[in-house]
Coordinates of C-alpha atoms in Angstrom, one line a residue:
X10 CA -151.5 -0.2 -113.1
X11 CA -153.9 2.8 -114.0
X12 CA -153.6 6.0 -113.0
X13 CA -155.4 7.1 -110.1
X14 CA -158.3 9.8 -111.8
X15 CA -157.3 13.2 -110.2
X16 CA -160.6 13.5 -109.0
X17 CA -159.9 10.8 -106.4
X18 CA -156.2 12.3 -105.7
X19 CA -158.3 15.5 -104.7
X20 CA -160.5 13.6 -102.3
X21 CA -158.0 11.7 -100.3
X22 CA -155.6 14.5 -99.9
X23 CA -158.0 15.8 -97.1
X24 CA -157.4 14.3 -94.0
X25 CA -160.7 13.2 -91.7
X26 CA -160.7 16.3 -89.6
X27 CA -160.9 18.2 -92.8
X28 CA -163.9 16.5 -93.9
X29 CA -165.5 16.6 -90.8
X30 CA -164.7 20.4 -91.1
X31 CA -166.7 20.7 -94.5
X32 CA -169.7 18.3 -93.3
X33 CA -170.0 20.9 -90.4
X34 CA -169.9 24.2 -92.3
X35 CA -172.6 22.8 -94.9
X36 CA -175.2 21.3 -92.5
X37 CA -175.0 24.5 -90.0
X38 CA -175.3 26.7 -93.4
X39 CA -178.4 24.6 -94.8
X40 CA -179.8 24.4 -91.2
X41 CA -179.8 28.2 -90.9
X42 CA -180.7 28.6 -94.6
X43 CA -184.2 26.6 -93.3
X44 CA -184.5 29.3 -90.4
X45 CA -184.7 32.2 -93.0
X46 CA -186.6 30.5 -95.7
X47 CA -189.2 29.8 -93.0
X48 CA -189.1 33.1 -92.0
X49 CA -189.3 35.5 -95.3
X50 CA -192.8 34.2 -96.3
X51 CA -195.0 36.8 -94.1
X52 CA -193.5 39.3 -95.9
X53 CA -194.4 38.2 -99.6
X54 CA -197.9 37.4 -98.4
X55 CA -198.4 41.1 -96.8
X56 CA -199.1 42.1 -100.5
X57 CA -201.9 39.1 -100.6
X58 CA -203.5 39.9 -97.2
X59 CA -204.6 43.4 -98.1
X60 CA -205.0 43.7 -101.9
X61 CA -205.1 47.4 -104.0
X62 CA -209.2 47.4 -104.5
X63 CA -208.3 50.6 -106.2
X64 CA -208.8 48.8 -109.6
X65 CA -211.9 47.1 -108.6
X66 CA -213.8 50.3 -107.1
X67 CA -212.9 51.9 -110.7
X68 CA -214.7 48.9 -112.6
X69 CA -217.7 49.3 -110.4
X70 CA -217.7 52.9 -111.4
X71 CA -217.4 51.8 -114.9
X72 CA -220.0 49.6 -114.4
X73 CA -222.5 51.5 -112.8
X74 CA -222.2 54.6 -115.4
X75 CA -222.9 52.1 -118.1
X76 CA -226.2 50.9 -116.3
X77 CA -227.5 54.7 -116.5
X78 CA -227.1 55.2 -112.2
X79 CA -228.9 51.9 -111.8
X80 CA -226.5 49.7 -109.7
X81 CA -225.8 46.6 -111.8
X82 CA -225.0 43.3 -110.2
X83 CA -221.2 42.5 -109.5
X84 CA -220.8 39.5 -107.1
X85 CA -217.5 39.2 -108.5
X86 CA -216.1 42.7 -107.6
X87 CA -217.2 42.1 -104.0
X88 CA -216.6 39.0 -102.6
X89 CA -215.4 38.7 -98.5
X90 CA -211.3 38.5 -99.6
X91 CA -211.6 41.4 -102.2
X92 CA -209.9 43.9 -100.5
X93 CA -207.8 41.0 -98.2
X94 CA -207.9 38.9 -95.9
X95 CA -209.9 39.8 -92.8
X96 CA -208.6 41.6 -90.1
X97 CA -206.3 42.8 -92.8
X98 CA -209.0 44.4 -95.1
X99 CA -209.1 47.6 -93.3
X100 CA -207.8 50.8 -93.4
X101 CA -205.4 50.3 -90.6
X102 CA -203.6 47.0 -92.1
X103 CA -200.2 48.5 -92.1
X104 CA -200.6 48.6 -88.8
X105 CA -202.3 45.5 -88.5
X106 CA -199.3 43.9 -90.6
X107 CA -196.9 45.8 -88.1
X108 CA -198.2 44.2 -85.3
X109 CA -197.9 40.8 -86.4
X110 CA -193.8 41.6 -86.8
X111 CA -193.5 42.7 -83.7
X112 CA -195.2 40.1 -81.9
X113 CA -192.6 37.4 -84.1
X114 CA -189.6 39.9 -83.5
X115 CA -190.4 41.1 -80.1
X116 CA -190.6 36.9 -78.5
X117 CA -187.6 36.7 -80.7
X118 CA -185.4 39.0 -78.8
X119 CA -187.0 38.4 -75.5
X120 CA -186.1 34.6 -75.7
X121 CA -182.7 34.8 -77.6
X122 CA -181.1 36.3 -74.2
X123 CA -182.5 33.0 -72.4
X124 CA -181.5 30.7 -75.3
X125 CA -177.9 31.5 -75.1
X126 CA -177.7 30.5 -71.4
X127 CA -179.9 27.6 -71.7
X128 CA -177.8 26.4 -75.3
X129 CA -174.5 26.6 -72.8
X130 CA -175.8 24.1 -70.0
X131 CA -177.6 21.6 -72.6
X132 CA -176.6 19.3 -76.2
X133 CA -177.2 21.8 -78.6
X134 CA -178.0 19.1 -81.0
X135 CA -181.0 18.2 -79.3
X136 CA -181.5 21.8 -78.4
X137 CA -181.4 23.0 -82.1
X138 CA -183.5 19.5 -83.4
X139 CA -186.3 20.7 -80.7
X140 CA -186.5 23.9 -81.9
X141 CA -187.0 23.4 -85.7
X142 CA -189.4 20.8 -85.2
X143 CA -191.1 23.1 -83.1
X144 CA -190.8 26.1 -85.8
X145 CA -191.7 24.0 -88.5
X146 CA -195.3 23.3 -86.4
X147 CA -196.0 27.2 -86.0
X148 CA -194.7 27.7 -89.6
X149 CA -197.1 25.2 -91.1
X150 CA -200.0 26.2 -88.0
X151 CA -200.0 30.1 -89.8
X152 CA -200.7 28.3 -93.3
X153 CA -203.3 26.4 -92.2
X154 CA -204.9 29.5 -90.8
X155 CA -205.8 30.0 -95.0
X156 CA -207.0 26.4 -95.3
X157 CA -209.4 26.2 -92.4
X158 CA -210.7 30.1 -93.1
X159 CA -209.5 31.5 -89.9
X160 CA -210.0 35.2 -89.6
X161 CA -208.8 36.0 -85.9
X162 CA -205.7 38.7 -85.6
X163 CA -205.7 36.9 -82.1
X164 CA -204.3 32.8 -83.7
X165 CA -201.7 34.9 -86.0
X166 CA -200.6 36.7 -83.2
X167 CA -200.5 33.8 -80.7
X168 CA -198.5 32.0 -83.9
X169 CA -196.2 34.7 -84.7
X170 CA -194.7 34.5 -81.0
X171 CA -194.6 31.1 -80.6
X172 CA -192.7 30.9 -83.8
X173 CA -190.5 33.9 -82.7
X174 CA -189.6 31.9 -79.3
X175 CA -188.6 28.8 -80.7
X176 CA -186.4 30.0 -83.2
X177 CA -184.1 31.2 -80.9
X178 CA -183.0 28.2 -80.3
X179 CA -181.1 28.3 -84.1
X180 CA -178.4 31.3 -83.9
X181 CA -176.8 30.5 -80.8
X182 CA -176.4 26.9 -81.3
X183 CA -174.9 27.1 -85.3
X184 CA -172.3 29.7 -84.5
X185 CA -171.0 27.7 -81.1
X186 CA -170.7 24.8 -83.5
X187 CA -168.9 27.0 -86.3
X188 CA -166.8 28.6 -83.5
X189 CA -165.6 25.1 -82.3
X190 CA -164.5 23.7 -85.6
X191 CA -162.8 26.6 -86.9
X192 CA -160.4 29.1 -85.6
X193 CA -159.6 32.6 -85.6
X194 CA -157.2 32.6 -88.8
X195 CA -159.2 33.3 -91.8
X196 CA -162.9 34.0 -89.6
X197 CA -163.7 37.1 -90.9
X198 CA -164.0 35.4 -94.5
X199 CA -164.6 32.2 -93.5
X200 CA -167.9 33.5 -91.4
X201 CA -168.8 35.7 -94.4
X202 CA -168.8 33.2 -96.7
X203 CA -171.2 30.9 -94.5
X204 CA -173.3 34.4 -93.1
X205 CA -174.6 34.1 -97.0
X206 CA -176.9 31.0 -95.2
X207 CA -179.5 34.1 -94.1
X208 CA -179.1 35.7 -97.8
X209 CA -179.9 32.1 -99.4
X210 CA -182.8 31.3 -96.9
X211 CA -184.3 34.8 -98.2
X212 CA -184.2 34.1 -101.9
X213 CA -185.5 31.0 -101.1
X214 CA -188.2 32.1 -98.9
X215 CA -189.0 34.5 -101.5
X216 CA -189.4 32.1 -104.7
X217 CA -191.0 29.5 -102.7
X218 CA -193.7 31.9 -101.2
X219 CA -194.3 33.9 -104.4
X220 CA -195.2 30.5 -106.6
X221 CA -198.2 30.2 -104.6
X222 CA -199.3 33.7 -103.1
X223 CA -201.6 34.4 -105.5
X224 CA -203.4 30.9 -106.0
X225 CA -203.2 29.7 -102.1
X226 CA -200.9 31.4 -99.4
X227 CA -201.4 29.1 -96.9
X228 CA -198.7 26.9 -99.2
X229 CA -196.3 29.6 -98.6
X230 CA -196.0 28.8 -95.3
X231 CA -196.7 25.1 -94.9
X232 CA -194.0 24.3 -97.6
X233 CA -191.0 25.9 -95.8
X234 CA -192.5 24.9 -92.5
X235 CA -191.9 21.2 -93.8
X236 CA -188.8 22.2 -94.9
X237 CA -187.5 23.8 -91.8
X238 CA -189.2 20.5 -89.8
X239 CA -187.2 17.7 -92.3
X240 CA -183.7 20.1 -91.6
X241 CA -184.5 19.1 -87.8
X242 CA -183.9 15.8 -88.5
X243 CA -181.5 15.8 -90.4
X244 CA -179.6 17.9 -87.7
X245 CA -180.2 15.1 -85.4
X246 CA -178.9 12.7 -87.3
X247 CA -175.7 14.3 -88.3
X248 CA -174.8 17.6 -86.4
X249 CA -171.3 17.0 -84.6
X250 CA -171.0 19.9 -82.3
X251 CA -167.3 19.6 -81.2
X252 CA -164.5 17.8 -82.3
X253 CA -164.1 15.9 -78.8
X254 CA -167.0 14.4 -79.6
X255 CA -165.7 12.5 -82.2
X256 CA -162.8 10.9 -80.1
X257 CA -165.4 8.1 -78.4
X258 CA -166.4 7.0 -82.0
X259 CA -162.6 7.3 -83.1
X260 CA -161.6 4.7 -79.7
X261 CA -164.4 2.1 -80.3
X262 CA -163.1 1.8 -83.8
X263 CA -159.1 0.5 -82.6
X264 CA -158.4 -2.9 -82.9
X265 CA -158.8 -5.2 -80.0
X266 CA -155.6 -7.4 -77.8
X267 CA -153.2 -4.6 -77.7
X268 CA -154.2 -4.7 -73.6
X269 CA -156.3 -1.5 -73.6
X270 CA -160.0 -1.0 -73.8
X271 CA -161.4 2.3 -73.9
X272 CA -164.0 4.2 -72.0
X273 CA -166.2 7.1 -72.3
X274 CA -167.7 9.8 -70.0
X275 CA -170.0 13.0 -70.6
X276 CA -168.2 16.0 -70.6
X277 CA -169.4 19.6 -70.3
X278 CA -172.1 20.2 -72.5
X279 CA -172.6 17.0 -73.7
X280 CA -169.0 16.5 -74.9
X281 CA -168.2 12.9 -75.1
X282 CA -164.3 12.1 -73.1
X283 CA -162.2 9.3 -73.3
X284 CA -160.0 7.2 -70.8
X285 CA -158.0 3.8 -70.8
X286 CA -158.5 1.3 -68.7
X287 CA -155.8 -1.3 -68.7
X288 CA -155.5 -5.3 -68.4
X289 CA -155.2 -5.2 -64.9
X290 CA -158.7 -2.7 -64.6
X291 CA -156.8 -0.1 -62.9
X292 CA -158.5 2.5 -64.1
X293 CA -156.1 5.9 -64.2
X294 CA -156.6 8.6 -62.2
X295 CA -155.7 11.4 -64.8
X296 CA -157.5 12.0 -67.9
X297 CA -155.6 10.6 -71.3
X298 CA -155.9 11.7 -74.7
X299 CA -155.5 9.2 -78.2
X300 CA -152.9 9.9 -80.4
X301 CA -155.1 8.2 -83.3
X302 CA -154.1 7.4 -86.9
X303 CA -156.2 9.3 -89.3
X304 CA -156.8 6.0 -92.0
X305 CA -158.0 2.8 -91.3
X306 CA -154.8 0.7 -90.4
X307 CA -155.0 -0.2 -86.8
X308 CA -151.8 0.3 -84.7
X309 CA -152.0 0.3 -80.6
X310 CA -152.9 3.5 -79.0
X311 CA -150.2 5.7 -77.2
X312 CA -152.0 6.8 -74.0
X313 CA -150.6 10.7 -73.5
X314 CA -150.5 12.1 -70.1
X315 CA -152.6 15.1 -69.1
X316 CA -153.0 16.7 -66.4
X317 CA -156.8 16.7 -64.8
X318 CA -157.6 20.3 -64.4
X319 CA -159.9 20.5 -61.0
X320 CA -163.5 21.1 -62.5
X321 CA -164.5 21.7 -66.0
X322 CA -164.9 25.2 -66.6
X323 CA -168.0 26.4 -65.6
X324 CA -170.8 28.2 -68.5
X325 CA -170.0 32.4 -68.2
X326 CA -172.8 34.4 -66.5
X327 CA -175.0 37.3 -68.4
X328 CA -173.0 40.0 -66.3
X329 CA -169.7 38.1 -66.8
X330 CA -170.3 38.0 -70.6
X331 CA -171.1 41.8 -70.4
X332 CA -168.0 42.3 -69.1
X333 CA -166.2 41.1 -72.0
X334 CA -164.6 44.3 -73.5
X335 CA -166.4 45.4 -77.0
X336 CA -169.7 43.1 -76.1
X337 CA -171.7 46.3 -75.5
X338 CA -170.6 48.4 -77.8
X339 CA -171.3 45.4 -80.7
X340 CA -174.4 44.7 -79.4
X341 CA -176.0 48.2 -79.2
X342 CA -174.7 49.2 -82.9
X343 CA -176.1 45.6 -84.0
X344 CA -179.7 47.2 -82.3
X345 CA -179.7 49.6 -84.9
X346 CA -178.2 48.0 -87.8
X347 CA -180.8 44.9 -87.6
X348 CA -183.4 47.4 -87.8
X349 CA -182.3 48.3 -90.9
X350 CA -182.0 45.1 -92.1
X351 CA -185.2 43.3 -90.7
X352 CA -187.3 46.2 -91.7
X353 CA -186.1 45.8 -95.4
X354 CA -186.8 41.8 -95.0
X355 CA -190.3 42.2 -93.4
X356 CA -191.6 45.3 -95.9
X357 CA -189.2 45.2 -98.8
X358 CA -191.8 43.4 -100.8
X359 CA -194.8 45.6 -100.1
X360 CA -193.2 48.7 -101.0
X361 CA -192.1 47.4 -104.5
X362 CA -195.7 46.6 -105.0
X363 CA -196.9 50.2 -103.8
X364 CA -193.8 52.4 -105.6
X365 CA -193.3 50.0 -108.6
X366 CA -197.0 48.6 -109.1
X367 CA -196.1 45.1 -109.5
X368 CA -197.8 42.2 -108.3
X369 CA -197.1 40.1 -105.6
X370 CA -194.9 37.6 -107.3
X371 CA -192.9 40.1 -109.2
X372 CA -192.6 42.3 -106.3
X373 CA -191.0 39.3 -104.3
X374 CA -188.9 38.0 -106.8
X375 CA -187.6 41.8 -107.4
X376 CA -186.5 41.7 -103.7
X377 CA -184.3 38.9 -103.5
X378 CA -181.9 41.3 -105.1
X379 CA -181.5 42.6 -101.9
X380 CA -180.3 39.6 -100.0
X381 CA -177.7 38.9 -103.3
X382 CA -176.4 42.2 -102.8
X383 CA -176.2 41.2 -98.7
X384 CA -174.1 37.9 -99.6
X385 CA -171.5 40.2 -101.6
X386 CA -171.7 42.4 -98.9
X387 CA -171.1 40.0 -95.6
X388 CA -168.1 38.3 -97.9
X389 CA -166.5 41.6 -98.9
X390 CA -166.9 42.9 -95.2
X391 CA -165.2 39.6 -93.4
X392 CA -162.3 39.9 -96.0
X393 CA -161.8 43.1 -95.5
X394 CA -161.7 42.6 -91.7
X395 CA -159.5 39.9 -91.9
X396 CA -157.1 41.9 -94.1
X397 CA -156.7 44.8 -92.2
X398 CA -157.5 43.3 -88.8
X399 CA -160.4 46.0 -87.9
X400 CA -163.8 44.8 -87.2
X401 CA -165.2 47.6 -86.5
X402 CA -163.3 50.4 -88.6
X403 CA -165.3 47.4 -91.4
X404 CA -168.5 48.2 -90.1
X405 CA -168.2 51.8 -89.6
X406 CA -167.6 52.6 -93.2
X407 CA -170.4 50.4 -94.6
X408 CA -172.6 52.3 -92.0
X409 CA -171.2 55.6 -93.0
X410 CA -171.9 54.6 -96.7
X411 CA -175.0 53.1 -96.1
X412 CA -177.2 56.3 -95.1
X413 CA -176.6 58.0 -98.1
X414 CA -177.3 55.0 -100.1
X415 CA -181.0 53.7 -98.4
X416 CA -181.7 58.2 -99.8
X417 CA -180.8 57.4 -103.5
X418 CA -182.7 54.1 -103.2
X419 CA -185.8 56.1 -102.0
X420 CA -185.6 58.3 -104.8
X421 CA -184.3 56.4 -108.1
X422 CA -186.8 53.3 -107.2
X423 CA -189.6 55.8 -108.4
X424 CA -187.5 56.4 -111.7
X425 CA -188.3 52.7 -113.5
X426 CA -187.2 49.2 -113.1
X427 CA -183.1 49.5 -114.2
X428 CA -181.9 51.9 -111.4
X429 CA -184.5 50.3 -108.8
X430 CA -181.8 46.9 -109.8
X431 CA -178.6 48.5 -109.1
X432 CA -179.8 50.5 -105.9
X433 CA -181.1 47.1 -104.5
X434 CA -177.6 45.3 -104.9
X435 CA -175.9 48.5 -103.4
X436 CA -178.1 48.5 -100.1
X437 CA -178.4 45.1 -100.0
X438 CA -174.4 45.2 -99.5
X439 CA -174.1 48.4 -97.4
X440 CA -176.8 47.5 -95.2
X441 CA -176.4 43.4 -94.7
X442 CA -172.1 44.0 -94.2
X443 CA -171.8 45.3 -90.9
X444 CA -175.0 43.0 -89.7
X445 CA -173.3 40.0 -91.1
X446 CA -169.7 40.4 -89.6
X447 CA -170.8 41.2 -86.1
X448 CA -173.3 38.5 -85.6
X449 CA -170.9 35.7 -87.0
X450 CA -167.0 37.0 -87.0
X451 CA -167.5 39.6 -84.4
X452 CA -169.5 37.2 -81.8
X453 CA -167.2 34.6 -82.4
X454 CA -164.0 36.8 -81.5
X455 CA -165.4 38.4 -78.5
X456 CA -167.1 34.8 -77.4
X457 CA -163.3 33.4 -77.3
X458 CA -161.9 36.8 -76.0
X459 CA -158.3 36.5 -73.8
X460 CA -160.6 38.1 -71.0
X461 CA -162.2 34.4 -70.5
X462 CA -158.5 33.1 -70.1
X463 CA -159.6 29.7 -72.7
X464 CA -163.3 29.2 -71.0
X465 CA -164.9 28.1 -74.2
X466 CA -168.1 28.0 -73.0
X467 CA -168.8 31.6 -73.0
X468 CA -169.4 31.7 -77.1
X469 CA -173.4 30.9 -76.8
X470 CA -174.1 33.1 -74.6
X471 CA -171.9 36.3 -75.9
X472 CA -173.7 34.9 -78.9
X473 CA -176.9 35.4 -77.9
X474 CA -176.3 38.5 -75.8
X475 CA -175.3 40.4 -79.2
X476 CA -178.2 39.0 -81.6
X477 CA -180.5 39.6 -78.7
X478 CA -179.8 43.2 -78.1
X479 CA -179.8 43.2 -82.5
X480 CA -183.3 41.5 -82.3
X481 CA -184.8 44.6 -80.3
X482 CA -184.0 46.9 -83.1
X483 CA -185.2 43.8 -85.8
X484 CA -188.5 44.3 -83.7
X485 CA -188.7 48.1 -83.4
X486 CA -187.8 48.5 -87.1
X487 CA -191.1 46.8 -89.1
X488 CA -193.1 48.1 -86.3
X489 CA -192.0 52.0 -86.8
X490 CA -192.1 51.1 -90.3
X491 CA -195.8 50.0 -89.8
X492 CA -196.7 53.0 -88.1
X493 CA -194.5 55.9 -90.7
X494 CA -195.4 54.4 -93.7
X495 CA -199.1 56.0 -93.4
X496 CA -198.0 59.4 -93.1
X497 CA -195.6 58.3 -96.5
X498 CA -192.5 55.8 -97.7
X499 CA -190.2 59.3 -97.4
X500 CA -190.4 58.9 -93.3
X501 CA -189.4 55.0 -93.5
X502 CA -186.2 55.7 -95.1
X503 CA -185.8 58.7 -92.8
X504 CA -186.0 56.5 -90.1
X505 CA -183.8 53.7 -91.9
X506 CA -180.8 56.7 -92.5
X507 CA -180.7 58.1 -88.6
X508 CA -180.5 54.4 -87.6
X509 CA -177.7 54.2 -89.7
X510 CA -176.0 57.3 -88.2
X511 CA -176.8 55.8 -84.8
X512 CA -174.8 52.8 -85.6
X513 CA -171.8 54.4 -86.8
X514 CA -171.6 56.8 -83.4
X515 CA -171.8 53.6 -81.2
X516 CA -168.2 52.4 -83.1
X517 CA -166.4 55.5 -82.9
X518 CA -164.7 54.8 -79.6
X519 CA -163.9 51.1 -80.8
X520 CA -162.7 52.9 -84.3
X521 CA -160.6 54.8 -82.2
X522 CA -158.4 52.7 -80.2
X523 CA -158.6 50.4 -83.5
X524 CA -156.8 52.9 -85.7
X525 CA -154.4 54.4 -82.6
X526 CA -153.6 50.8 -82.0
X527 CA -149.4 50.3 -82.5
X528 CA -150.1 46.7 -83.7
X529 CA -151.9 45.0 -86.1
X530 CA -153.8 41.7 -85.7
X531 CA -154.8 40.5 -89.5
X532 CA -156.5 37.4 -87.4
X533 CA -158.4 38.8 -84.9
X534 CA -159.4 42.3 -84.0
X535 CA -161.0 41.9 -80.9
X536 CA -158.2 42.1 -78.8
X537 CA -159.6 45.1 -76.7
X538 CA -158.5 46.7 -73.3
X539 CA -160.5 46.5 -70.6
X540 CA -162.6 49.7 -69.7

């Protein structure tokens, strides 16, 4: 007999709950990816909206000195889109362009504190399928807005916060499906390794949007919004949301005439549960659980005995989840960190262009060294965290690091290409860390928090309540950045750096009782005292 190839060895030494393990960290990291990617395009077609006409007022000059003061004929230099694309051709199209984020980020954060409560009480498979067939519509909808030559701020705007509504319906639902496959051992790197899904949908964004910016930018938003739309589906064909679910298709699959037949029932949030019935059709009055084989040979089921609990565990109010020692403090220093890091995603691009004088393209591609350096940076900080069992001792030194750094960046970016590289990486890291462990690590801890006494269904919504409070500051941060950036770039980063400093002081008193702390968790950090 031949050997067995030790390829095949490697794939049959996972069991199935293993593989189901790995099919649900990929799809919720590819479905996420699509969220970014859909997102990053407005801010590689800023550059395209309003163009530097710097270049062609100096050829008209030219132009006009060679026709001895008689003004020569130059369709070309002033054609309707010359200067942009109208509204955003005037003088006030950074605030134009500010605007537009805020109206995206602003719906965002208003509906991420509903989507939480409504992801609890609904199947967030359907929930999260809804919602990316819906954002891949209002993705497409702002493309088209180039095809058909519309020109009114008013459709962009009224696209921007439809967009910005139903994509709340993405976080909450892919880290309650994260938190219910895996557990606390390991989080902190396992959520940093699949955080990298926003870094990825970025770069992506980025390359995809930047091939056609110059030639036709409505592309650059109708291709990711058929992207996002074809991960929808896919979700809804193959998103398994908790293991329990998996125990109906595990029963209908045991071989029939050993005398029991089972039966399924829906569960809390859509959870599928499973009891025997026996020969005699006595139903039983307690709930049993499968002790099933994990290959294919068929053997009668064992029916275990467990005891019924009253009521399933009701979903956690928003004051309830409040309550939850650390959620507060997490979500406020998330405020100002998401600023930082949603004001670099929506303007990054723009200010290459402006400092570095590249074009569009260039300028995007340039900035997707950022999000690499973010991806290195949300691993390192989950390690880390998991290593020393501090969450947010992590995130306080990345903050307190991170100031300084956004200062050199402002200053060596204006010093050629080379240093412009490294600084990119470096903030990228710094700045993307702390964001990265407390909306996937952090959230999950506090959503599974001892307070709750094993009530899983508070994880959505603690979820939500955190990246909610984070999307404010997301929305406030291209918005100020809007509004500064007239008076000079040198404010922006000013504004970036007290942010920063903001963040960090919202930690201390969690920093505190971290590093006075007798005991150390390496799993899970979270373990706070009530106030």
């Amino acid at each position: 007999m031949a050997p067995v190839p030790p390829g095949i060895r490697l794939l049959v030494s996972f069991n199935r709950d293993q593989w189901y393990r790995a099919l649900t960290f990929i799809l919720t990291f590819l479905l996420y990816t699509s969220f970014h990617l859909s997102r990053k395009p407005i801010s590689i077609v800023k550059s395209e909206l309003h163009r530097n006409c710097s270049s062609a007022s100096e050829l008209a000059s030219v132009a006009l000195g060679r026709s001895g003061g008689r003004e020569a004929p130059l369709p070309s230099l002033h054609t309707d889109n010359e200067c942009g694309w109208k509204p955003f051709d005037k003088s006030n199209y950074k605030q134009l362009l500010g605007a537009m984020d805020y109206s995206f980020l602003c719906a965002y954060a208003i509906g991420m504190y509903l989507s939480g409560i409504i992801g609890e009480r609904l199947p967030i498979r359907l929930y999260l399928t809804v919602g990316m067939l819906a954002s891949g519509l209002f993705t497409c909808l702002f493309g088209l807005g180039y095809i058909y030559n519309i020109h009114s701020l008013g459709f962009y705007i009224f696209v921007q916060v439809a967009n910005g509504l139903v994509q709340t319906t993405g976080w909450p639902s892919v880290v309650t499906c994260i938190g219910n496959w895996f557990g606390k051992g390991r989080r902190g790197l396992i959520m940093g390794l699949w955080n990298s899904h926003t870094s990825v949908g970025n770069i992506l964004g980025s390359l995809i949007a930047g091939y056609w910016v110059s030639s036709n930018w409505g592309l650059s938003f109708i291709i990711p919004g058929l992207i996002i739309a074809a991960m929808g589906v896919i979700c809804f064909l193959f998103l398994i949301e908790h293991p329990n679910d998996l125990k109906g298709v595990y029963a209908q699959n045991l071989c029939p005439g050993n005398g029991v037949s089972a039966k399924s029932w829906n569960g809390a949030n859509g959870h599928s549960k499973v009891y025997l019935q026996y020969k005699d059709n006595k139903t039983q009055s307690y709930d049993t659980e499968l002790l099933l084989p994990r290959d294919s040979v068929c053997v009668p089921a064992q029916p275990v005995v467990v005891v019924k609990s009253e009521s399933e565990p009701s979903a956690i109010s928003f004051m309830g989840a409040l309550r939850i020692p650390g959620v507060v403090e997490f979500s406020l220093c998330l405020l100002f960190a998401k600023l930082v890091s949603y004001t670099f995603l929506f303007w990054l691009p723009l200010y290459i262009t402006k400092a570095a004088h590249l074009d569009a393209k260039r300028a995007g591609d340039l900035s997707t060294l950022f999000d690499v350096g973010g991806i290195v940076g949300g691993i390192l900080a989950g390690l880390i965290s998991d290593k020393l069992g501090k969450r947010a001792t992590t995130c306080a030194v990345m903050l307190l690091l991170a100031a300084p750094t956004l200062y050199g960046f402002s200053m060596i970016s204006q010093f050629g290409l080379g240093p412009t590289v490294g600084m990119l990486l470096v903030s990228g890291a710094l700045v993307n860390g702390p964001y990265a462990l407390i909306t996937t690590a952090v959230s999950a801890d506090l959503g599974t928090h001892k307070s709750l006494k094993g009530n899983s269904r508070a994880l959505s919504t603690v979820t939500a309540i955190i990246d909610g409070t984070g999307s404010v500051g997301a929305a406030l941060g291209p918005l100020l950045a809007g509004l500064l950036s007239a008076g000079g770039w040198d404010q922006v980063f000013y504004m970036l750096m007290t942010a920063d400093f903001l963040a960090l002081l919202l930690l201390l008193r969690l920093v505190t009782k971290e590093l006075s702390s007798s005991k150390a968790h390496p799993v899970s950090a979270m373990e706070l005292k009530e106030h």
